GROMACS .gro file of C-alpha atoms in nm:
model
   84
    1UNK     CA    1  -1.186  -0.214   0.829
    2UNK     CA    2  -0.823  -0.071   0.911
    3UNK     CA    3  -0.814  -0.414   1.146
    4UNK     CA    4  -0.889  -0.694   1.118
    5UNK     CA    5  -1.201  -0.767   1.276
    6UNK     CA    6  -1.412  -1.127   1.280
    7UNK     CA    7  -1.547  -0.988   0.896
    8UNK     CA    8  -1.115  -0.896   0.807
    9UNK     CA    9  -0.912  -1.113   0.775
   10UNK     CA   10  -0.511  -0.947   0.938
   11UNK     CA   11  -0.353  -1.041   0.541
   12UNK     CA   12  -0.750  -0.815   0.394
   13UNK     CA   13  -0.724  -0.543   0.639
   14UNK     CA   14  -0.609  -0.199   0.513
   15UNK     CA   15  -0.332  -0.195   0.759
   16UNK     CA   16  -0.160  -0.476   0.617
   17UNK     CA   17  -0.170  -0.375   0.344
   18UNK     CA   18  -0.032  -0.047   0.421
   19UNK     CA   19   0.264  -0.184   0.538
   20UNK     CA   20   0.332  -0.418   0.244
   21UNK     CA   21   0.245  -0.032   0.046
   22UNK     CA   22   0.524   0.057   0.270
   23UNK     CA   23   0.786  -0.175   0.185
   24UNK     CA   24   0.739  -0.152  -0.174
   25UNK     CA   25   0.805   0.225  -0.209
   26UNK     CA   26   1.186   0.237  -0.029
   27UNK     CA   27   1.207   0.438  -0.362
   28UNK     CA   28   0.931   0.696  -0.564
   29UNK     CA   29   0.712   0.540  -0.764
   30UNK     CA   30   0.375   0.573  -0.929
   31UNK     CA   31   0.086   0.493  -0.891
   32UNK     CA   32   0.045   0.238  -1.126
   33UNK     CA   33   0.424   0.111  -1.078
   34UNK     CA   34   0.368   0.049  -0.724
   35UNK     CA   35  -0.015  -0.090  -0.857
   36UNK     CA   36   0.224  -0.306  -1.031
   37UNK     CA   37   0.503  -0.476  -0.787
   38UNK     CA   38   0.204  -0.481  -0.548
   39UNK     CA   39   0.017  -0.694  -0.740
   40UNK     CA   40   0.256  -0.942  -0.940
   41UNK     CA   41   0.382  -1.003  -0.525
   42UNK     CA   42   0.061  -1.085  -0.442
   43UNK     CA   43   0.090  -1.332  -0.782
   44UNK     CA   44   0.408  -1.451  -0.640
   45UNK     CA   45   0.292  -1.530  -0.298
   46UNK     CA   46  -0.065  -1.729  -0.485
   47UNK     CA   47  -0.227  -1.586  -0.247
   48UNK     CA   48  -0.621  -1.734  -0.218
   49UNK     CA   49  -0.758  -1.379  -0.148
   50UNK     CA   50  -0.598  -1.114  -0.384
   51UNK     CA   51  -0.696  -0.781  -0.356
   52UNK     CA   52  -0.844  -0.555  -0.553
   53UNK     CA   53  -0.681  -0.230  -0.696
   54UNK     CA   54  -1.000  -0.060  -0.458
   55UNK     CA   55  -0.867  -0.216  -0.146
   56UNK     CA   56  -0.522  -0.099  -0.275
   57UNK     CA   57  -0.669   0.257  -0.356
   58UNK     CA   58  -0.791   0.240   0.077
   59UNK     CA   59  -0.487   0.126   0.139
   60UNK     CA   60  -0.258   0.406   0.048
   61UNK     CA   61  -0.601   0.644   0.155
   62UNK     CA   62  -0.493   0.544   0.505
   63UNK     CA   63  -0.108   0.537   0.469
   64UNK     CA   64  -0.172   0.950   0.345
   65UNK     CA   65  -0.453   1.050   0.561
   66UNK     CA   66  -0.119   0.890   0.864
   67UNK     CA   67   0.033   1.093   0.661
   68UNK     CA   68   0.266   0.783   0.657
   69UNK     CA   69   0.281   0.874   0.224
   70UNK     CA   70   0.293   1.221  -0.021
   71UNK     CA   71   0.374   1.267  -0.302
   72UNK     CA   72   0.662   1.428  -0.472
   73UNK     CA   73   0.667   1.730  -0.673
   74UNK     CA   74   0.669   1.538  -0.978
   75UNK     CA   75   0.333   1.266  -0.882
   76UNK     CA   76   0.513   1.030  -0.689
   77UNK     CA   77   0.431   0.851  -0.387
   78UNK     CA   78   0.719   0.797  -0.146
   79UNK     CA   79   0.751   0.785   0.243
   80UNK     CA   80   0.691   1.072   0.422
   81UNK     CA   81   0.940   1.229   0.617
   82UNK     CA   82   0.945   1.107   1.039
   83UNK     CA   83   1.062   1.364   1.257
   84UNK     CA   84   1.261   1.181   1.540
   0.00000   0.00000   0.00000
């Protein structure tokens, strides 16, 4: 589920979706704005197996658990600052 397996293709793995979401989070966004951007991009690429909001939210949860995203004080999602 997190990684591609025999039953989960690479484009539906949560880690792949998470990478796509991180690309979209160049600037802080609300969850609904991020979902709109992501779902519009999916529609434009004409992928056969579109991702549902449930799968989208699981991917956000995985990113949050890996400390790659965080919420700002105003409630927006943003990339987490990773010290080097």
